[in-house]
JSON list of C-alpha atoms in Angstrom, two decimals:
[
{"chain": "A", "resi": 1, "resn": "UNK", "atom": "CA", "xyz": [68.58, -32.12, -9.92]},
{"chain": "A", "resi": 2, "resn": "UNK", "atom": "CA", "xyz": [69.17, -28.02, -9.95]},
{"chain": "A", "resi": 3, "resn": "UNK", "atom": "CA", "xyz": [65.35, -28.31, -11.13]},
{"chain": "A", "resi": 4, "resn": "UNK", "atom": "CA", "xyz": [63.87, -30.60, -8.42]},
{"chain": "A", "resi": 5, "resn": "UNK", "atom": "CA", "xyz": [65.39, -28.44, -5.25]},
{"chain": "A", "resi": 6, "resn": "UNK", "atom": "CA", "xyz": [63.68, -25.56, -7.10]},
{"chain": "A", "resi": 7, "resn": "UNK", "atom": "CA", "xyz": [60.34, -27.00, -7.49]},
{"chain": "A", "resi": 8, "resn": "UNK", "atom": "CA", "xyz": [60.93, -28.25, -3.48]},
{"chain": "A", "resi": 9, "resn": "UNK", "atom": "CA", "xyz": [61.80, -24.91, -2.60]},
{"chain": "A", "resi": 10, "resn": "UNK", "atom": "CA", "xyz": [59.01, -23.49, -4.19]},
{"chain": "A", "resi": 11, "resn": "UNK", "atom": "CA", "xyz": [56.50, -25.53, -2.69]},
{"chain": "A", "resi": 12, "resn": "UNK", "atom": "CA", "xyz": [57.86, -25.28, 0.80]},
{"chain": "A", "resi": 13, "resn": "UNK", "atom": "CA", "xyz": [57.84, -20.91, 0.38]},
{"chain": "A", "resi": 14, "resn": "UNK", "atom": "CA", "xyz": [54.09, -21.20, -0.92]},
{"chain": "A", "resi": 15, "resn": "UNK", "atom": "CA", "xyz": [53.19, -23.91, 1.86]},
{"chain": "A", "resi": 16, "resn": "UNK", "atom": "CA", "xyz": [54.54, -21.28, 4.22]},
{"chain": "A", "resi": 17, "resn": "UNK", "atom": "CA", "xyz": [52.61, -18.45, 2.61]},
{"chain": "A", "resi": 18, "resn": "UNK", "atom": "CA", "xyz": [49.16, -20.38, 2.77]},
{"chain": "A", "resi": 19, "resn": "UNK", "atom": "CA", "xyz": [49.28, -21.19, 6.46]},
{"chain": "A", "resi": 20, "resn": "UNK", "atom": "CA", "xyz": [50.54, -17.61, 7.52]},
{"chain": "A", "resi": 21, "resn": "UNK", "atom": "CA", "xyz": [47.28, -16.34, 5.78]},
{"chain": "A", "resi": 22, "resn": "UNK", "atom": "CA", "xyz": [45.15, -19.10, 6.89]},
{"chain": "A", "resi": 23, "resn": "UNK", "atom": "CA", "xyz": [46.38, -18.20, 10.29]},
{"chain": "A", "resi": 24, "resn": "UNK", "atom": "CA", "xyz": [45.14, -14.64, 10.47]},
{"chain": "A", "resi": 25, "resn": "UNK", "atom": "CA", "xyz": [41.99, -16.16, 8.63]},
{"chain": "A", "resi": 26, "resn": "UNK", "atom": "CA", "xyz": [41.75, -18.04, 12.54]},
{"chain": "A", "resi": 27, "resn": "UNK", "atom": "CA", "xyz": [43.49, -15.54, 14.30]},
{"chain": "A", "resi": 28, "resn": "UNK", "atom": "CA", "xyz": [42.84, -16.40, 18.30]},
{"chain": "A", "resi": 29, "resn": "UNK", "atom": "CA", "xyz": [43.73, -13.07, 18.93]},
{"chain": "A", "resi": 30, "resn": "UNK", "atom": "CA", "xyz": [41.72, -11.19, 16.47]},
{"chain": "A", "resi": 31, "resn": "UNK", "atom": "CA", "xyz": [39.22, -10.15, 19.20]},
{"chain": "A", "resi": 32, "resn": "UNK", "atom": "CA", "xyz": [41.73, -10.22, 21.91]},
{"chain": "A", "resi": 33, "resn": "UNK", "atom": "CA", "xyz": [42.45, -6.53, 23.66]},
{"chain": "A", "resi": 34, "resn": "UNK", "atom": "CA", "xyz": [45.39, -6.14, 25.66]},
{"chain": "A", "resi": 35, "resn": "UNK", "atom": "CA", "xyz": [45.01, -4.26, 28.53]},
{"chain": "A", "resi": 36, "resn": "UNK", "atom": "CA", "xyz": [48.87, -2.83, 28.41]},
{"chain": "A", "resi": 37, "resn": "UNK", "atom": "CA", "xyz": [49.63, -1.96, 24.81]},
{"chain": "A", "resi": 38, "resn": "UNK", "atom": "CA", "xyz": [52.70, 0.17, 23.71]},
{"chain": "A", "resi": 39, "resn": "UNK", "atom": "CA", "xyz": [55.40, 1.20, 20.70]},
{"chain": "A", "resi": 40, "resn": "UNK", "atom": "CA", "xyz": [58.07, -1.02, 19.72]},
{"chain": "A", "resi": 41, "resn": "UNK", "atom": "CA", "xyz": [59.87, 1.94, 20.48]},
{"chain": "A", "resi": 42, "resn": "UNK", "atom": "CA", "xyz": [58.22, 1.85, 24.36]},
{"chain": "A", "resi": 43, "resn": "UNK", "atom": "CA", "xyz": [58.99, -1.76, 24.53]},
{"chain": "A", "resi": 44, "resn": "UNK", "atom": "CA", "xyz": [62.58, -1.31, 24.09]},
{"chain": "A", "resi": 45, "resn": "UNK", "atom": "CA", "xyz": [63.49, 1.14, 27.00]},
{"chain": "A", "resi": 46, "resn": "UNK", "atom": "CA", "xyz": [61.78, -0.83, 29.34]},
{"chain": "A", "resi": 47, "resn": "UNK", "atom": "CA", "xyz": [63.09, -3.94, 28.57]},
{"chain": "A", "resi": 48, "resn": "UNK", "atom": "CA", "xyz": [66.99, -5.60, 27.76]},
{"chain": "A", "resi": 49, "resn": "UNK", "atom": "CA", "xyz": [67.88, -6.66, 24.55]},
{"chain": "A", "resi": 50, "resn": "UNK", "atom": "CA", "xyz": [66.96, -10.01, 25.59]},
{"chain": "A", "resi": 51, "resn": "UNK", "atom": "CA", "xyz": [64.04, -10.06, 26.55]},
{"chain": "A", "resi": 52, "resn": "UNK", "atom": "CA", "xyz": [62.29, -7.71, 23.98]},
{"chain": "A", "resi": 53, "resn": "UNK", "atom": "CA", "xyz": [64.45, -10.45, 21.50]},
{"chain": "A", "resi": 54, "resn": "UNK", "atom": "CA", "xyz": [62.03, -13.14, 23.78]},
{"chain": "A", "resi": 55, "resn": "UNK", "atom": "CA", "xyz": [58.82, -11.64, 24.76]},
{"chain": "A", "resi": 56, "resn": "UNK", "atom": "CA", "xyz": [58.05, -9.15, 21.79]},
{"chain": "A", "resi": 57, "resn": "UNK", "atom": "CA", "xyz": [59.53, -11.07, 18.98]},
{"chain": "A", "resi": 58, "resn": "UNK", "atom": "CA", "xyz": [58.93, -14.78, 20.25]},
{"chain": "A", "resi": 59, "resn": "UNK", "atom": "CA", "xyz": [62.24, -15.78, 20.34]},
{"chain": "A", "resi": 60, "resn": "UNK", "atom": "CA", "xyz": [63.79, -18.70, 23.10]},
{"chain": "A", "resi": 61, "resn": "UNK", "atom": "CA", "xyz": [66.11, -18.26, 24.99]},
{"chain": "A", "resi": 62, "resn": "UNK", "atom": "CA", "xyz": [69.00, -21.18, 25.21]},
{"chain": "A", "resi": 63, "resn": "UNK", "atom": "CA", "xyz": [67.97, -23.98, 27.56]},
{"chain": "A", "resi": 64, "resn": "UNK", "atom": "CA", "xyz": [69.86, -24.10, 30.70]},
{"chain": "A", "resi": 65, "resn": "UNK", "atom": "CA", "xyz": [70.54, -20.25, 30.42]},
{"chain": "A", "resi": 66, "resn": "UNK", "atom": "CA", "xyz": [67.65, -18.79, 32.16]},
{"chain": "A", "resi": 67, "resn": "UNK", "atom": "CA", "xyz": [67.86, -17.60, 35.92]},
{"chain": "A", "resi": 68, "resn": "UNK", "atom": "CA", "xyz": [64.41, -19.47, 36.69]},
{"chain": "A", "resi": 69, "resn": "UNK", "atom": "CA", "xyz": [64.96, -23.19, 35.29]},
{"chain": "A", "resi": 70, "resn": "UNK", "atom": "CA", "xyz": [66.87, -24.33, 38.71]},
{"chain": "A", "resi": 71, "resn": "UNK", "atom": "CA", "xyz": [65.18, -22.07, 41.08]},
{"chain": "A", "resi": 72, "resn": "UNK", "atom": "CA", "xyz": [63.62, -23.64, 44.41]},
{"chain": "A", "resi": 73, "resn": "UNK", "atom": "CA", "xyz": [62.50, -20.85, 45.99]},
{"chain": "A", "resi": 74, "resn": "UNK", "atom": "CA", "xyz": [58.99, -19.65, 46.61]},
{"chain": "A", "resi": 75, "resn": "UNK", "atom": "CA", "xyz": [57.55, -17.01, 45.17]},
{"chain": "A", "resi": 76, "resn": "UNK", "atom": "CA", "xyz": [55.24, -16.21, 42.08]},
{"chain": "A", "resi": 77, "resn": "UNK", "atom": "CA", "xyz": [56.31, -15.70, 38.78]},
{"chain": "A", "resi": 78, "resn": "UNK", "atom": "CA", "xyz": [55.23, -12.28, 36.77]},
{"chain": "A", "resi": 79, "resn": "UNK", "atom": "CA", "xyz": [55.60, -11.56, 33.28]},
{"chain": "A", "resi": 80, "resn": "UNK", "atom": "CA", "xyz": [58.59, -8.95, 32.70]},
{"chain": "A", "resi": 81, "resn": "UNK", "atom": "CA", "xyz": [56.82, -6.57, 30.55]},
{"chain": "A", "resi": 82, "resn": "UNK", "atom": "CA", "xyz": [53.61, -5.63, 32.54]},
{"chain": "A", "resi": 83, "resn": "UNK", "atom": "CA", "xyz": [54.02, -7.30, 35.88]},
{"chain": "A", "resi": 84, "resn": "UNK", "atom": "CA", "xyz": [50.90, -9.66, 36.12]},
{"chain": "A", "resi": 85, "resn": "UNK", "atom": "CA", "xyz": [51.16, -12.75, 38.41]},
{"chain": "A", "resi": 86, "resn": "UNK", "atom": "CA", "xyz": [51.32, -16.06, 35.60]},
{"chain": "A", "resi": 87, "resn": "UNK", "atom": "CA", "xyz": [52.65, -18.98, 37.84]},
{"chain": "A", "resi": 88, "resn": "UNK", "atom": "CA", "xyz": [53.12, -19.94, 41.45]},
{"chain": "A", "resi": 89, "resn": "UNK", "atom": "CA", "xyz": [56.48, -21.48, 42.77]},
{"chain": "A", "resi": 90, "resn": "UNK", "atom": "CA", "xyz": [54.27, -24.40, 43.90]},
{"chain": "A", "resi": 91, "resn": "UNK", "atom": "CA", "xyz": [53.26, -25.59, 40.49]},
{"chain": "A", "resi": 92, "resn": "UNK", "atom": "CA", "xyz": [57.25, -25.40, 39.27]},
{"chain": "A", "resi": 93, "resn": "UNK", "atom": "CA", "xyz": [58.66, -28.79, 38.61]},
{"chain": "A", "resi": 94, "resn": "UNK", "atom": "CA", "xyz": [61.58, -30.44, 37.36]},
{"chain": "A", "resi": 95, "resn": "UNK", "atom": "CA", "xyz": [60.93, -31.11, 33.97]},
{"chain": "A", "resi": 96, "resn": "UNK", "atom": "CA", "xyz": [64.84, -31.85, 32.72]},
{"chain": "A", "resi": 97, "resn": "UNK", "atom": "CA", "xyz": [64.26, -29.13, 29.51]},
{"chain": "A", "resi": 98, "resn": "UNK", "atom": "CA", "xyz": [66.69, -27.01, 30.87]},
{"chain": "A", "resi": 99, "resn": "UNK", "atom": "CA", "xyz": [63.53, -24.01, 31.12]},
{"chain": "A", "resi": 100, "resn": "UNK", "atom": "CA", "xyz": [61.31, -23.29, 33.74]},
{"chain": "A", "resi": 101, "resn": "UNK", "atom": "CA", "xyz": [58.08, -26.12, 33.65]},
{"chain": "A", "resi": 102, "resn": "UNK", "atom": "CA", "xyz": [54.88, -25.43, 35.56]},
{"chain": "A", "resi": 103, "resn": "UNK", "atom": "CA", "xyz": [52.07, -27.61, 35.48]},
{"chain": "A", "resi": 104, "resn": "UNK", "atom": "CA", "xyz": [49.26, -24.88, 36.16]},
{"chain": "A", "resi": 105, "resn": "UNK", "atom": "CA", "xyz": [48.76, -21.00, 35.17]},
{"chain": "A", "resi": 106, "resn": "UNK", "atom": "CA", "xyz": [48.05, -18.88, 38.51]},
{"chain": "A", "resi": 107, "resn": "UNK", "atom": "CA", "xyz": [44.75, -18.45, 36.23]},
{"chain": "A", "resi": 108, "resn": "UNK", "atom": "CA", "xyz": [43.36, -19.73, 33.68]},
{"chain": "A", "resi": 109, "resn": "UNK", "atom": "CA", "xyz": [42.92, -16.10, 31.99]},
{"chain": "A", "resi": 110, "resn": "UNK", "atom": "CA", "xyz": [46.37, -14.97, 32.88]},
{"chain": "A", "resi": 111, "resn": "UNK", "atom": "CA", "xyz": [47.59, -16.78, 29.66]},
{"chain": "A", "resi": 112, "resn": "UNK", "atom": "CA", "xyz": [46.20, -17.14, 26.18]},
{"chain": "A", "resi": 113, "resn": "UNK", "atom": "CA", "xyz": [47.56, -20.58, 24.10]},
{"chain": "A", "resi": 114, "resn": "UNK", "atom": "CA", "xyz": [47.13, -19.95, 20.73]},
{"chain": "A", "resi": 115, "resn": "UNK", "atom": "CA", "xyz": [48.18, -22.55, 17.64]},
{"chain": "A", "resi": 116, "resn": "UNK", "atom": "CA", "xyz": [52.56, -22.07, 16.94]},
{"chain": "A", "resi": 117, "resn": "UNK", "atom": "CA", "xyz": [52.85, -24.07, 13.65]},
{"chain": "A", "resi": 118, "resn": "UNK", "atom": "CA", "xyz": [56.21, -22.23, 13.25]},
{"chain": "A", "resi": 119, "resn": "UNK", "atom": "CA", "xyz": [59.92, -24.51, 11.85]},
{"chain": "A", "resi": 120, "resn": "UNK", "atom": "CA", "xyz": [57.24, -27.37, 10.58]},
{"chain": "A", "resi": 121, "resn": "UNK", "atom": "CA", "xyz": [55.92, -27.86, 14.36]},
{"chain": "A", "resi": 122, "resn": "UNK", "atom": "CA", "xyz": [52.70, -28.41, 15.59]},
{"chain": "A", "resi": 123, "resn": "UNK", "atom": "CA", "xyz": [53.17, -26.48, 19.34]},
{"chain": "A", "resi": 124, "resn": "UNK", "atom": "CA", "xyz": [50.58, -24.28, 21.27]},
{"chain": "A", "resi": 125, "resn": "UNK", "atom": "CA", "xyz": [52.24, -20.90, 22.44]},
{"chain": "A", "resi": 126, "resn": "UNK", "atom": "CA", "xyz": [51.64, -18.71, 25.76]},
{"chain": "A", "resi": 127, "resn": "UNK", "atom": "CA", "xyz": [51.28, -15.58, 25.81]},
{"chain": "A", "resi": 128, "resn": "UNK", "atom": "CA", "xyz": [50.49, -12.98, 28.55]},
{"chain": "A", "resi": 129, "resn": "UNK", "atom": "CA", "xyz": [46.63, -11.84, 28.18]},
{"chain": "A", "resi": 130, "resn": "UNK", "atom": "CA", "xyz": [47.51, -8.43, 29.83]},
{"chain": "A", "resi": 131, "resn": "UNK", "atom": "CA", "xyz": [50.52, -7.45, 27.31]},
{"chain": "A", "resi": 132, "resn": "UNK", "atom": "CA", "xyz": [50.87, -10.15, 24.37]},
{"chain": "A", "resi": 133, "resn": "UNK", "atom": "CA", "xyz": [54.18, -10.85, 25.39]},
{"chain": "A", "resi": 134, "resn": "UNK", "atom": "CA", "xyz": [55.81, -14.36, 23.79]},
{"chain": "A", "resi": 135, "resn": "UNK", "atom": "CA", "xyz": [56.21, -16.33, 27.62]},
{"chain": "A", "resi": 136, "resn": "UNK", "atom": "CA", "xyz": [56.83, -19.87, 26.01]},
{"chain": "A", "resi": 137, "resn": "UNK", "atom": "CA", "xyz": [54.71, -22.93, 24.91]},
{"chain": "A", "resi": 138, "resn": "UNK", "atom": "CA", "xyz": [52.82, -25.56, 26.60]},
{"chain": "A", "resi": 139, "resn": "UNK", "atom": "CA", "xyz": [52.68, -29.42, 26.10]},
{"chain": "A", "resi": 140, "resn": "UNK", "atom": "CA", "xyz": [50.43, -32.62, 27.02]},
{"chain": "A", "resi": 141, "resn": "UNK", "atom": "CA", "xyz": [53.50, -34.22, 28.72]},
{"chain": "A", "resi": 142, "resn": "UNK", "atom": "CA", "xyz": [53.39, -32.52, 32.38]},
{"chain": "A", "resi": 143, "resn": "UNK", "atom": "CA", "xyz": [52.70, -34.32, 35.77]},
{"chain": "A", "resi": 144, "resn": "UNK", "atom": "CA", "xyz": [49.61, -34.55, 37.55]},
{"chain": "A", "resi": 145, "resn": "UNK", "atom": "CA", "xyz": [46.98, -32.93, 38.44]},
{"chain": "A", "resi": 146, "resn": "UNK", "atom": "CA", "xyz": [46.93, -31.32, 34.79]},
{"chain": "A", "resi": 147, "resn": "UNK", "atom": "CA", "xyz": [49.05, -33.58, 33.12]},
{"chain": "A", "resi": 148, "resn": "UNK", "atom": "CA", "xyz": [50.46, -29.81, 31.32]},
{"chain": "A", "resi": 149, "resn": "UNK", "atom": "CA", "xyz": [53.97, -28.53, 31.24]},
{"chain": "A", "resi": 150, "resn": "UNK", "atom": "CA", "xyz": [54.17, -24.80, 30.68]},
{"chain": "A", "resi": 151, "resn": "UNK", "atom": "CA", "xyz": [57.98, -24.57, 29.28]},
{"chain": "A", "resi": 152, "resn": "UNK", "atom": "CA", "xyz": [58.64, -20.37, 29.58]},
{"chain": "A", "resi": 153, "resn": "UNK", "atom": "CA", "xyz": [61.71, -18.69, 29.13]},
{"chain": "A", "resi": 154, "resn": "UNK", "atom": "CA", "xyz": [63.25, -16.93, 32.10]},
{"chain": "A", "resi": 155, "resn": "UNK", "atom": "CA", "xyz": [63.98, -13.87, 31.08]},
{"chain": "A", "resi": 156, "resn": "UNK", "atom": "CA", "xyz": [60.04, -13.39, 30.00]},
{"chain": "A", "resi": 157, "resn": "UNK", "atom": "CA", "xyz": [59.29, -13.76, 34.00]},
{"chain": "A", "resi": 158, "resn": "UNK", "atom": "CA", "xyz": [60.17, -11.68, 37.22]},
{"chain": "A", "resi": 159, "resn": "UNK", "atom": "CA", "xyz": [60.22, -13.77, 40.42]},
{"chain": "A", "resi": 160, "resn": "UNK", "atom": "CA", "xyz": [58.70, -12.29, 43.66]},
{"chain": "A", "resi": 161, "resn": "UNK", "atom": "CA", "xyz": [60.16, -14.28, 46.79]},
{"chain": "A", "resi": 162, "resn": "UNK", "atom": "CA", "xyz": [57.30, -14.93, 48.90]},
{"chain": "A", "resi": 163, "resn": "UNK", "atom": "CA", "xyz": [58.01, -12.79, 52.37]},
{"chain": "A", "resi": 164, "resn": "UNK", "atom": "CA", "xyz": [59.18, -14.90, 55.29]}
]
């Protein structure tokens, strides 16, 4: 038995160790430059714990724990690290994940998707073309027009209130 879960384990570590290098093999971003490019070191006084834990090492934030997911107010929503518009307030709906959901970028170069095939899922993740930083992921199961839900974490955005 001892010998089986070895073998398993084995095959899972070198199944993970092909696709990482198959991925840079394909990497999207290979001839991607970002506009706003700084130190690890850079990143980290400019942004909390949090969200340098979210946006610079694509981590999630917990569902229902963001300041966004339940706002109704109008505005556009920027990305934290470098400030460039991603999503309009009008585009926001309900999508019951317990994250913010939009149905449409602001545009369609504001965000790269590239393949996420990361805890043995098959996911497309956001990013912010300006900065590379980790926004969320988007899926085929949004409403109309696009039938797209962009599902970001919060504390990857800033929200601007539209001035009334």
């Amino acid at each position: 038995m001892k010998t089986i879960l070895v073998i398993l384990g084995f095959i899972c570590v070198l199944g993970l160790v092909i696709s990482r290098s198959q991925r840079k093999e394909d990497d999207p971003l290979k001839n991607h430059k970002f506009a706003v490019v700084k130190t690890e070191a850079e990143w980290r006084k400019i942004l909390t714990p949090e969200q340098y834990k979210v946006t610079r090492q694509r981590s999630t934030e917990l569902a229902c724990s963001g300041a966004y997911w339940k706002n109704h107010e109008k505005g556009i929503y920027k990305c934290v690290c470098c400030k460039l518009p991603l999503f309009d307030s009008k585009t926001k709906f309900e999508s019951g994940t317990g994250w913010p959901s939009f149905y449409k970028a602001i545009h369609k170069d504001a965000i790269l998707e590239i393949p996420d095939d990361s805890f043995g899922m098959s996911r497309t993740e956001i990013l912010c073309s300006r900065c590379g930083a980790h926004l969320g992921h988007v899926f085929d199961d949004g409403p109309r027009p696009t039938g797209l839900r962009y599902c970001l974490n919060s504390v990857a955005l800033d929200f601007e209130k539209d001035a009334k």
